[in-house]
Coordinates of N, CA, C and O and ligand atoms in Angstrom, one line a residue:
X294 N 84.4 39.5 169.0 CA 85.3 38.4 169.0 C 85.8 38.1 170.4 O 86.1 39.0 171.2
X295 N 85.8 36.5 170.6 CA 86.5 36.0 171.9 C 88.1 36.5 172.4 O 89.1 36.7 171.8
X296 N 87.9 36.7 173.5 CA 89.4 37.6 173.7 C 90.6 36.8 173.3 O 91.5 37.3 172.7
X297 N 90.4 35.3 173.6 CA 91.3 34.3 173.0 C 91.8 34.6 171.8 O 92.9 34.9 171.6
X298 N 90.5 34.5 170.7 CA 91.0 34.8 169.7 C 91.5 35.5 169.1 O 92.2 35.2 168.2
X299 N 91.1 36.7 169.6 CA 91.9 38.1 169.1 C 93.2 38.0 170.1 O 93.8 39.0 169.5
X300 N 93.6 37.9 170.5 CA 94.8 37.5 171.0 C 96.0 36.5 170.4 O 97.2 36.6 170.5
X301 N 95.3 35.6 169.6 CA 95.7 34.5 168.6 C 96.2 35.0 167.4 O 97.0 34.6 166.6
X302 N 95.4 36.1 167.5 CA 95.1 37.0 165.2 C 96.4 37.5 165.9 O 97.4 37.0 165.4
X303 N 96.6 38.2 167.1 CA 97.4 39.6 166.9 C 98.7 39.1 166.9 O 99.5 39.7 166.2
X304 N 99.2 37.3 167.8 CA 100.3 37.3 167.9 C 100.9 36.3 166.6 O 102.1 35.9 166.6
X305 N 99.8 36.2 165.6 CA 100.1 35.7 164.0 C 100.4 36.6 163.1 O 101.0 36.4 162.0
X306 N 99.8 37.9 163.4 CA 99.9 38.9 162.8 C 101.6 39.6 162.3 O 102.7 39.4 162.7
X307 N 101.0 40.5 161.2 CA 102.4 40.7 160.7 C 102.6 42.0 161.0 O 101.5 42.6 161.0
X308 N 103.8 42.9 161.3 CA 103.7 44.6 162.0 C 103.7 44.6 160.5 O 104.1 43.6 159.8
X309 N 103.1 45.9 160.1 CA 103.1 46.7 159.1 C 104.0 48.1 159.2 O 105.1 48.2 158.7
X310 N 103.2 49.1 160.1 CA 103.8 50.1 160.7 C 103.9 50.4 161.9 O 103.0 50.9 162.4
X311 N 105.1 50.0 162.6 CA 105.2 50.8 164.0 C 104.6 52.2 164.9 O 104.5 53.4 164.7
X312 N 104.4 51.2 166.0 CA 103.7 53.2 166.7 C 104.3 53.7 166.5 O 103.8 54.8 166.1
X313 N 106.1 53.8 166.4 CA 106.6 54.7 166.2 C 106.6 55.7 164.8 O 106.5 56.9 164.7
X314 N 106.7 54.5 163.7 CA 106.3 55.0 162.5 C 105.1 55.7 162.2 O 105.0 56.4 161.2
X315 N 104.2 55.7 163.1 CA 102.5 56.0 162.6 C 102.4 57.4 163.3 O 101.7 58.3 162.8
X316 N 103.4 57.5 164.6 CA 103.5 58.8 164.8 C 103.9 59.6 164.2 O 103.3 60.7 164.0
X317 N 105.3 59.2 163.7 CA 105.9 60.4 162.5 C 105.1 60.5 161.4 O 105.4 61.6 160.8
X318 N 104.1 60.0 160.9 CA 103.8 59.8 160.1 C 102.3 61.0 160.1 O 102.2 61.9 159.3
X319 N 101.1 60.7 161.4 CA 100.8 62.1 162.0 C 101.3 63.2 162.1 O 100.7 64.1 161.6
X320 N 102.1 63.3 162.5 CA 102.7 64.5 162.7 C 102.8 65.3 160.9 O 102.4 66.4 160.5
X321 N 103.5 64.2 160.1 CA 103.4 64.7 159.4 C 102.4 65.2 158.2 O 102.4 66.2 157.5
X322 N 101.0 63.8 158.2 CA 100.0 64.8 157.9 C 99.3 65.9 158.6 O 98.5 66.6 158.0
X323 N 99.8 66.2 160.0 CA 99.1 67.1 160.4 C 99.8 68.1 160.0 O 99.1 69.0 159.6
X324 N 100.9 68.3 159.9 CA 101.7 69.6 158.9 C 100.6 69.8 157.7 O 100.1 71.0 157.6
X325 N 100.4 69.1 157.1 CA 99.8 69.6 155.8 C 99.0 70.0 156.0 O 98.7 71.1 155.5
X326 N 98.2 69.2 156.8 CA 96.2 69.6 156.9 C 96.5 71.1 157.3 O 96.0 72.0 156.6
X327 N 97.2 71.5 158.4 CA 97.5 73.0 159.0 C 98.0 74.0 157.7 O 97.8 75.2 157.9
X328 N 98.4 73.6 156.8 CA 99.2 74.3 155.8 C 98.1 74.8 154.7 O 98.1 75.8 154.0
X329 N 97.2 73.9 155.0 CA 96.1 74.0 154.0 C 95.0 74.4 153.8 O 94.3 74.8 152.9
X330 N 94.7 73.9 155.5 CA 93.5 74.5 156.2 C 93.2 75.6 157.2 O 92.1 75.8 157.6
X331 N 94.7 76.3 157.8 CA 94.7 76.8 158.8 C 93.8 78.2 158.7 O 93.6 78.6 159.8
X332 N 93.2 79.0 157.7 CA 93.0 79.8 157.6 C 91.3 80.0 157.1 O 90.7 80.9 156.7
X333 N 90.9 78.5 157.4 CA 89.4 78.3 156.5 C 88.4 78.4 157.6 O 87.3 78.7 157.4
X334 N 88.9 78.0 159.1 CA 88.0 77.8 159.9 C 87.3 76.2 159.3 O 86.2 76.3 159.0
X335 N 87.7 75.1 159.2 CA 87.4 74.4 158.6 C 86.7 73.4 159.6 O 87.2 73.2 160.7
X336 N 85.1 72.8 159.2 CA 84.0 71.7 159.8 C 85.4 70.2 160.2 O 86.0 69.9 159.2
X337 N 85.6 69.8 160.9 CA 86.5 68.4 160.6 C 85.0 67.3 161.3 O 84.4 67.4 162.3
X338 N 84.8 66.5 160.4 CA 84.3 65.2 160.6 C 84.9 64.3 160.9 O 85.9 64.1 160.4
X339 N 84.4 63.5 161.8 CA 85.1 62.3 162.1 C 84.0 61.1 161.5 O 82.9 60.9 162.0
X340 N 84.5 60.7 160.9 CA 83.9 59.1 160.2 C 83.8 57.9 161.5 O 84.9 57.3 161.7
X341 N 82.7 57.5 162.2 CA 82.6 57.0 162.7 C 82.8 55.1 162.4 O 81.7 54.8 161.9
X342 N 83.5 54.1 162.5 CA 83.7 54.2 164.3 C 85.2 54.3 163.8 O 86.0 54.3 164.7
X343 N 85.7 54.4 162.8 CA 87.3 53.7 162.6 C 88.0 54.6 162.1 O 89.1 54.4 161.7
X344 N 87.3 56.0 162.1 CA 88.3 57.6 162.5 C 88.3 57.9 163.6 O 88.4 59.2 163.6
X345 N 88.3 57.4 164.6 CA 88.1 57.9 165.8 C 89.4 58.2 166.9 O 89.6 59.0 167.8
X346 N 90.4 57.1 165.9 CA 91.8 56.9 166.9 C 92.7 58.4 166.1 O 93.2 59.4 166.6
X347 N 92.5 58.1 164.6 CA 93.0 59.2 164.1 C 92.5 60.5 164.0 O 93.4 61.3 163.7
X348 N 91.6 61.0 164.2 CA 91.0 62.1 164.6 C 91.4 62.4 165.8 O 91.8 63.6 166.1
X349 N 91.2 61.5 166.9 CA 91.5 61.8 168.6 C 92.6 62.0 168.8 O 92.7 62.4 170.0
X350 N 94.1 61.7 167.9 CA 95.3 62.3 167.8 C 95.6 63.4 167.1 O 96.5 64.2 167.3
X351 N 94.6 63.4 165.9 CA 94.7 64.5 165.1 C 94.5 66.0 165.6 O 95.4 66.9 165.7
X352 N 93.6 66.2 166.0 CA 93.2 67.3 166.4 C 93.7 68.1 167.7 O 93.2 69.3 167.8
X353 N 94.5 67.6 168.6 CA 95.0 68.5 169.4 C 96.6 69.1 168.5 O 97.2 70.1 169.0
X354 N 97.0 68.5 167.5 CA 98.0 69.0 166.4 C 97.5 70.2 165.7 O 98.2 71.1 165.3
X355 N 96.2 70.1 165.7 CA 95.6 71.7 164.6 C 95.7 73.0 165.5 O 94.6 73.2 166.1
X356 N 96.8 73.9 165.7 CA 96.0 74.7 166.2 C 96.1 75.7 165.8 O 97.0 76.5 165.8
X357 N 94.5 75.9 165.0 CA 94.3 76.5 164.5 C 92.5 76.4 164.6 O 92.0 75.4 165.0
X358 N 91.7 77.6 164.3 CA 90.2 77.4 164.9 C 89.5 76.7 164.3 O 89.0 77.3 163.3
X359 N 89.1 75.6 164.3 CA 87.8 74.9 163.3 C 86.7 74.5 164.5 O 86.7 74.9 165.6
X360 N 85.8 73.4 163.8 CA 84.9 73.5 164.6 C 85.1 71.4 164.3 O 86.0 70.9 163.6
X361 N 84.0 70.7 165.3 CA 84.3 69.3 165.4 C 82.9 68.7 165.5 O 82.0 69.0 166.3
X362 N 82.9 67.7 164.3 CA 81.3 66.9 164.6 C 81.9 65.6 163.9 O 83.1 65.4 163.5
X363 N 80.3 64.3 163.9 CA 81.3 63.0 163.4 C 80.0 63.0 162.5 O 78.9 63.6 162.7
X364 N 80.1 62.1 161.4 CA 79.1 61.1 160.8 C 79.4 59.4 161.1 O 80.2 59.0 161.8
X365 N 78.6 58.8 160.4 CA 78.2 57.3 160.0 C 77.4 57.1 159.4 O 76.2 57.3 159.5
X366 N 78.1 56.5 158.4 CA 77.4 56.2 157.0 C 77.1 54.7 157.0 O 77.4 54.0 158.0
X367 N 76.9 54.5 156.6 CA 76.5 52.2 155.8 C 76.6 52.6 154.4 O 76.1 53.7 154.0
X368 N 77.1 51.8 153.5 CA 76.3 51.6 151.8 C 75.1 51.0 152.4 O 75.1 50.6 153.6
X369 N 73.8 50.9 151.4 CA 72.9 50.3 151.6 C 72.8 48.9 151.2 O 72.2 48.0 151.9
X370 N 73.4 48.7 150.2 CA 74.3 47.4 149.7 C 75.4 46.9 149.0 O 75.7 47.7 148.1
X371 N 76.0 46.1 149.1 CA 77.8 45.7 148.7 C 77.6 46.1 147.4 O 78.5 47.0 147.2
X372 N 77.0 46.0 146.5 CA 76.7 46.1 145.1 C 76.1 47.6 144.9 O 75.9 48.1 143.7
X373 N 75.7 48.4 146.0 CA 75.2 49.8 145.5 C 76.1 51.2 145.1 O 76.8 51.8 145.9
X374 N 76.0 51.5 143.6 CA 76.9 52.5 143.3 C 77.2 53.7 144.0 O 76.2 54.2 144.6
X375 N 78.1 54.3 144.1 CA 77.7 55.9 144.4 C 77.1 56.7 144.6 O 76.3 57.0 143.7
X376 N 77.0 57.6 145.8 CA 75.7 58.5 146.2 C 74.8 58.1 146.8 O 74.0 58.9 146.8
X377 N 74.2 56.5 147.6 CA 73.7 56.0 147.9 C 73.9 55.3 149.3 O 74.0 54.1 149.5
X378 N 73.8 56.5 150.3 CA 74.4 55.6 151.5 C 73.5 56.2 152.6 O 73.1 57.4 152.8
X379 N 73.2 55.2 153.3 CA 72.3 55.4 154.5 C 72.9 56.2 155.6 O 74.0 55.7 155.9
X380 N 72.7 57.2 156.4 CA 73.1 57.8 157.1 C 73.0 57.5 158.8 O 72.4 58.3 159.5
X381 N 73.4 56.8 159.2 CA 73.3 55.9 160.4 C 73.3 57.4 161.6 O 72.8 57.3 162.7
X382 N 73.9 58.4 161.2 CA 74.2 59.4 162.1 C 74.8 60.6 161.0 O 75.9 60.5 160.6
X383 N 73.5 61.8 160.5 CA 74.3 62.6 159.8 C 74.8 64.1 160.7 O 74.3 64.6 161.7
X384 N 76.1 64.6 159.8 CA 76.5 65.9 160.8 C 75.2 66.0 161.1 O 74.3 65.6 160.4
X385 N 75.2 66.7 162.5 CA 74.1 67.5 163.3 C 74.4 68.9 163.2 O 73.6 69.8 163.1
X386 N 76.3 69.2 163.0 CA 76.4 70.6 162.0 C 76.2 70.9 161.1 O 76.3 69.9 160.4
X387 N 75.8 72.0 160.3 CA 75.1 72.6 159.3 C 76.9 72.5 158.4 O 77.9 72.8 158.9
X388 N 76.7 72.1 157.1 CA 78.0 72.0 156.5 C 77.5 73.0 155.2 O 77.7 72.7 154.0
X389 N 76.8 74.1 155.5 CA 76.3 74.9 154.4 C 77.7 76.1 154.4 O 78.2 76.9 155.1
X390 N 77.9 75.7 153.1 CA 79.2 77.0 153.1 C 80.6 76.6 153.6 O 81.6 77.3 153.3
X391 N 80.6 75.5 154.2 CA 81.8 75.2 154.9 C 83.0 74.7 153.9 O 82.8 74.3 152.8
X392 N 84.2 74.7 154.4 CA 85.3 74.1 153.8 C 85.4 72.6 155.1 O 86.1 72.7 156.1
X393 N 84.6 71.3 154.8 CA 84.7 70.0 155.2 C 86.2 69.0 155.4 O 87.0 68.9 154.4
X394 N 86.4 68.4 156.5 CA 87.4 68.0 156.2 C 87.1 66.8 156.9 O 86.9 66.9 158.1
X395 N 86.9 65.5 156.2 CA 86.5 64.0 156.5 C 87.9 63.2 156.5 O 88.8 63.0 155.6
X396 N 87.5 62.7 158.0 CA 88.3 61.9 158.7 C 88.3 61.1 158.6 O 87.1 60.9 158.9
X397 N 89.0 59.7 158.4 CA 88.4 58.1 158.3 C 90.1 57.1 158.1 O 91.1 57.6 157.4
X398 N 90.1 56.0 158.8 CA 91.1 54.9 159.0 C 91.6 55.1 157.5 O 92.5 55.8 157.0
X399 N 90.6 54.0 157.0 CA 91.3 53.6 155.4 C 90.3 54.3 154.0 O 89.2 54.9 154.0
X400 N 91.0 54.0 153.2 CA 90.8 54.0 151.7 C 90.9 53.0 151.3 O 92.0 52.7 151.2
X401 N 89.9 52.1 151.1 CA 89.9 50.9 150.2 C 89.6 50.7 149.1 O 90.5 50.7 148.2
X402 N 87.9 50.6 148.8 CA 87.7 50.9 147.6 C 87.5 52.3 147.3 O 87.8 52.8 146.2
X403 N 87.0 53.2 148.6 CA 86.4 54.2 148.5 C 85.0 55.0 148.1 O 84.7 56.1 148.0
X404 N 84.4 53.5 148.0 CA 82.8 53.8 147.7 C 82.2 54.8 148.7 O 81.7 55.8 148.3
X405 N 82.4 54.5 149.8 CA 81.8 55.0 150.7 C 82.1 56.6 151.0 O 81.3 57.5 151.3
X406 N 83.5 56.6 150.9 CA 83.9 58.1 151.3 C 83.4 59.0 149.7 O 83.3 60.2 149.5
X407 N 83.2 58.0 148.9 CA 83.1 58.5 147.7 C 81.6 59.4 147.7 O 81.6 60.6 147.3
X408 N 80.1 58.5 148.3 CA 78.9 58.5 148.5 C 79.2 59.6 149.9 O 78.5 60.6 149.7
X409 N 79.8 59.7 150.8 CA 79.8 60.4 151.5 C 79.8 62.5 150.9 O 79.0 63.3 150.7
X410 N 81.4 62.3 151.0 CA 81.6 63.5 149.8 C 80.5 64.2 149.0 O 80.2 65.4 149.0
X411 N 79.9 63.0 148.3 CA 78.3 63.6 147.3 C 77.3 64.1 148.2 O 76.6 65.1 148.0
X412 N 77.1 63.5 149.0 CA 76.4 64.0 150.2 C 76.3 65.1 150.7 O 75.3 65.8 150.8
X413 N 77.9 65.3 151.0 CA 77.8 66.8 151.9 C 78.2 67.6 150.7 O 77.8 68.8 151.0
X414 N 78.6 67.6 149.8 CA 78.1 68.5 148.6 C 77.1 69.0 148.6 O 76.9 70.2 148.4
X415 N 76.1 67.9 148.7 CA 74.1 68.2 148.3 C 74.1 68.9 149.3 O 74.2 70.0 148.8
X416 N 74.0 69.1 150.4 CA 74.0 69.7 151.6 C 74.3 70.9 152.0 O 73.8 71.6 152.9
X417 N 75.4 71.4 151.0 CA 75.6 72.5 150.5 C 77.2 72.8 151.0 O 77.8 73.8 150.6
X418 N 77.7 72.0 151.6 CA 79.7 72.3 151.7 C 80.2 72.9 150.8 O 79.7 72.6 149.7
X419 N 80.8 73.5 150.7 CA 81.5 74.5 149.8 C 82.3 73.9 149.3 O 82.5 74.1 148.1
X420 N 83.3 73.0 150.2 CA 84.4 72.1 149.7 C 84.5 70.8 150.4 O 84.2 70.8 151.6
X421 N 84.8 69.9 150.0 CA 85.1 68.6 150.9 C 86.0 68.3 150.6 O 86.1 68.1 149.4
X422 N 87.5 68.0 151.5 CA 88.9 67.4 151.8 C 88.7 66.0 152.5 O 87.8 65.9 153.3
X423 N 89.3 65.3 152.4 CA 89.7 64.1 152.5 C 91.1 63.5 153.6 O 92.3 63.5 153.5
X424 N 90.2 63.0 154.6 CA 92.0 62.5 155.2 C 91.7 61.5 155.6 O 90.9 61.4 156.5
X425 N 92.6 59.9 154.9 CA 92.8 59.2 155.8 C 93.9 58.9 156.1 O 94.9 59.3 155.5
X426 N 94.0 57.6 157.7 CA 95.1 57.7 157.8 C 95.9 56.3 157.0 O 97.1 56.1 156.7
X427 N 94.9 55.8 156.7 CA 95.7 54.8 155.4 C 94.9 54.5 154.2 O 93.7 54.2 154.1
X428 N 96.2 54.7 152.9 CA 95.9 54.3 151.5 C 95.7 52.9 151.4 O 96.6 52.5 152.1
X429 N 94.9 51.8 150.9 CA 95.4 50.6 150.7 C 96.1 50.5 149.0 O 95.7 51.2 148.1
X430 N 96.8 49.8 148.8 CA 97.7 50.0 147.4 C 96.8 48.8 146.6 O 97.4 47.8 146.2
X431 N 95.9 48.8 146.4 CA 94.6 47.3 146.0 C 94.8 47.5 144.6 O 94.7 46.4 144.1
X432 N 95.0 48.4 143.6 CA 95.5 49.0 142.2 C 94.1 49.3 141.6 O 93.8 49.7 140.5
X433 N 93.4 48.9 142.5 CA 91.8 49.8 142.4 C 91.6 50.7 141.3 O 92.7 51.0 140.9
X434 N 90.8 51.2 140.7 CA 90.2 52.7 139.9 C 89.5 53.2 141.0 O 88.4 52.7 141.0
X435 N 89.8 54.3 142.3 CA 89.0 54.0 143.2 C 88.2 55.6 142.7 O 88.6 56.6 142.0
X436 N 87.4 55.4 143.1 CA 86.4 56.9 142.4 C 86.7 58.6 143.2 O 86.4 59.7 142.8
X437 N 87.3 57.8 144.5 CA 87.7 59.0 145.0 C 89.4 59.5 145.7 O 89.6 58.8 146.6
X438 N 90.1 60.1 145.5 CA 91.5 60.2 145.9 C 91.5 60.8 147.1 O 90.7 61.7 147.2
X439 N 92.2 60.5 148.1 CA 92.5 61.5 149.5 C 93.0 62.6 149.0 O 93.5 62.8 147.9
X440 N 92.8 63.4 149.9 CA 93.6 64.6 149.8 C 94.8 64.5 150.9 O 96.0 64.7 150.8
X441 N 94.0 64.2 151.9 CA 95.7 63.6 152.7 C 95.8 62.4 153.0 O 94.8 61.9 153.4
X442 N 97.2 61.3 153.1 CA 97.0 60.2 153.4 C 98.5 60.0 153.9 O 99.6 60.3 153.4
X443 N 98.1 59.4 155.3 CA 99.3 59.4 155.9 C 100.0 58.5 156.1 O 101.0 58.8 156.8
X444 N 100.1 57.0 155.7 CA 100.7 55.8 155.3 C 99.8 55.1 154.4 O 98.6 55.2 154.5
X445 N 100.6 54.3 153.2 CA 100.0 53.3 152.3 C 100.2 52.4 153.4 O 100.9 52.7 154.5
X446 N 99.5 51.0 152.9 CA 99.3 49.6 153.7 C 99.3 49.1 152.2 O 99.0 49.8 151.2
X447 N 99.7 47.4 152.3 CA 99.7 46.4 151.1 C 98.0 46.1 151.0 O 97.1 46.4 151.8
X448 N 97.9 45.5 150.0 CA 96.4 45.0 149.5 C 96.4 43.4 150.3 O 96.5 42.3 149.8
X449 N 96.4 43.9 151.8 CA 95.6 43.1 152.7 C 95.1 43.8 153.5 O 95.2 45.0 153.7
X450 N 94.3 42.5 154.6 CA 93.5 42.6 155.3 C 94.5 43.2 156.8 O 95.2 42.4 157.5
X451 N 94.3 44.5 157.1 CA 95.3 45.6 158.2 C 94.0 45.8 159.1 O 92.8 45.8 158.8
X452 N 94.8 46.0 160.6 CA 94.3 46.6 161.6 C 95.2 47.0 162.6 O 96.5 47.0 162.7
X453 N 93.9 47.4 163.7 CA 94.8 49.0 164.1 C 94.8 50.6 164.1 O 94.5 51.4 163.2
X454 N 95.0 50.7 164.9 CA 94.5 52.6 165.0 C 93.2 52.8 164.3 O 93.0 53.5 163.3
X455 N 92.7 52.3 164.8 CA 90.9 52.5 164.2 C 90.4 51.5 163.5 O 89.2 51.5 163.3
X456 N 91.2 50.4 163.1 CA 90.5 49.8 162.3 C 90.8 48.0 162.9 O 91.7 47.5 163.4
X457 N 89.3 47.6 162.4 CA 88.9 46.5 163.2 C 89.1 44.9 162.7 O 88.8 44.8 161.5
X458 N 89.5 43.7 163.4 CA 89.2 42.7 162.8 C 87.9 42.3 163.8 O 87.9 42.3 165.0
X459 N 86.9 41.9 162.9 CA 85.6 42.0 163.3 C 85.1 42.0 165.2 O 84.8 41.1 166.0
X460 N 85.4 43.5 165.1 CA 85.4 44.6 165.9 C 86.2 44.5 167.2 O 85.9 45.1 168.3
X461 N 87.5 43.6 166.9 CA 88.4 43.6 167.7 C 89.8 44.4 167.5 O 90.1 44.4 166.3
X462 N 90.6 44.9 168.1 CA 91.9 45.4 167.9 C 91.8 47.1 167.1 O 92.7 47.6 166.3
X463 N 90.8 47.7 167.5 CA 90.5 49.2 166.8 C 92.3 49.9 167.9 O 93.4 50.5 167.6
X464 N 91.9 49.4 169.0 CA 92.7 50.0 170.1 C 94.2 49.8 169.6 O 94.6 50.0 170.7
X465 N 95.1 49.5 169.0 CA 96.2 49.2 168.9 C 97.0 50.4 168.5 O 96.5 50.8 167.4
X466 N 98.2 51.2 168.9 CA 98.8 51.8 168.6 C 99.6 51.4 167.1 O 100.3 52.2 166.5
X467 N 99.5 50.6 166.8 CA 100.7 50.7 165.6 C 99.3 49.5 164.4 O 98.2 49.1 164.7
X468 N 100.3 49.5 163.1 CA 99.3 48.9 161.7 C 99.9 47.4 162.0 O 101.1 47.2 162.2
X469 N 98.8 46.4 162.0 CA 99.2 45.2 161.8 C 98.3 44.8 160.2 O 97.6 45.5 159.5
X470 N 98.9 43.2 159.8 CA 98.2 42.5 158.5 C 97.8 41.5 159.1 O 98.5 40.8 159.8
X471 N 96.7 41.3 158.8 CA 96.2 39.7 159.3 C 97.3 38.4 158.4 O 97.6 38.8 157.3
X472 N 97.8 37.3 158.8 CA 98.5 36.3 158.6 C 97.3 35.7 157.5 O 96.2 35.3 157.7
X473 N 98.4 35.9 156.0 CA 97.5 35.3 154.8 C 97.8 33.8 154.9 O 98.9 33.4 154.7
X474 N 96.6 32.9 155.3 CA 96.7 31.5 154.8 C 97.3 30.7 153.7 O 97.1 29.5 153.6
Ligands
IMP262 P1 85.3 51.2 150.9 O1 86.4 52.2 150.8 O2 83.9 51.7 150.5 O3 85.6 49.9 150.2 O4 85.1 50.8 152.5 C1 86.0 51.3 153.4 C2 85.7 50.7 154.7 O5 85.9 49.3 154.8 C3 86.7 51.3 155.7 O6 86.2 52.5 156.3 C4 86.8 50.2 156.7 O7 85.8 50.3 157.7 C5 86.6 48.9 155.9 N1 87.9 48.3 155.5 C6 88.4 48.2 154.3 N2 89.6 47.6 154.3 C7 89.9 47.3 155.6 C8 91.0 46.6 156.2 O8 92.0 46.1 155.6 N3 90.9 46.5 157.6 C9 89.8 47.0 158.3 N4 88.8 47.6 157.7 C10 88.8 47.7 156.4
MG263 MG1 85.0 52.7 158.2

């Protein structure tokens, strides 16, 4: 996107949650992840490209010993069910035996993290946890639940801290909504 433009979206845009809010808000999932995972030695994935902001704050909060790798997934198509997703980049870590902990912006529908999960199951993970850093409230049946989630957002179109309007504005410290027509 032209810089104009994305400059246009951001200053129509609506705040959702403040940097400030989104910090406390880390801090406080990272309490839990530590509460829950401190003692597993746990794989953390980073979901490429729109876990990247949340993971890159997350993890200097863990301390505690795990180890650090990312994926990237695609569905193969808008309409393909579960367990079906192309691997654009899979862990290069062995997730045999591990307690997994997948990092990723949002929860939307959750197809993807859904197809992901099945994945590193087959692979042989022992367990797969869930963190993103946002729920969207869409009233979905979504097939898969976070295990941690560190702010809901409304059933719109949000960006910010990882997450892109077409692949502009990942960089933004705080949650914006795109301006509904
Ligand atoms: P789903 O959960 O399989 O529907 O797909 C989730 C992916 O769609 C996320 O990882 C984001 O990349 C993208 N996505 C969904 N909703 C939004 C949004 O509101 N803003 C930016 N990206 C979104
Ligand atoms: Mg994504």
């Amino acid at each position: 996107m032209d810089a104009q433009k994305a400059r246009k979206l951001l200053a129509e845009a609506e705040l959702i949650h403040s940097e400030a809010a989104v910090q406390a808000a880390l801090d406080e999932v990272a309490g839990c992840i530590r509460s829950q995972l401190s003692e597993k030695n746990p794989l953390v994935l980073c979901v490429m490209t729109g876990g990247v902001i949340f993971t890159g704050q997350l993890l200097p909060k863990l301390d505690f010993p795990l180890d650090f790798d990312y994926l990237h997934a695609t569905r193969y198509g808008a309409d393909t069910q579960g367990g079906k997703i192309s691997w654009r980049m899979a862990p290069w870590t062995s997730v045999k035996g591990r307690t997994v902990l997948v990092v990723d912006d949002i929860l939307d529908e959750g197809v993807t993290l859904a197809a992901v999960k099945d994945s590193l199951l087959q692979l042989g993970a022992d367990e797969v946890l869930l963190a993103v850093f946002t729920d969207k409230l869409n009233g979905k049946n979504k097939p898969i639940a976070a295990d941690f989630v560190a702010l809901p957002v409304p059933d719109r179109f949000v960006f910010g801290y990882g997450m892109d309007v077409d692949g502009a504005w990942r960089n933004l410290p705080a949650i914006y909504a795109m301006k509904e027509d």
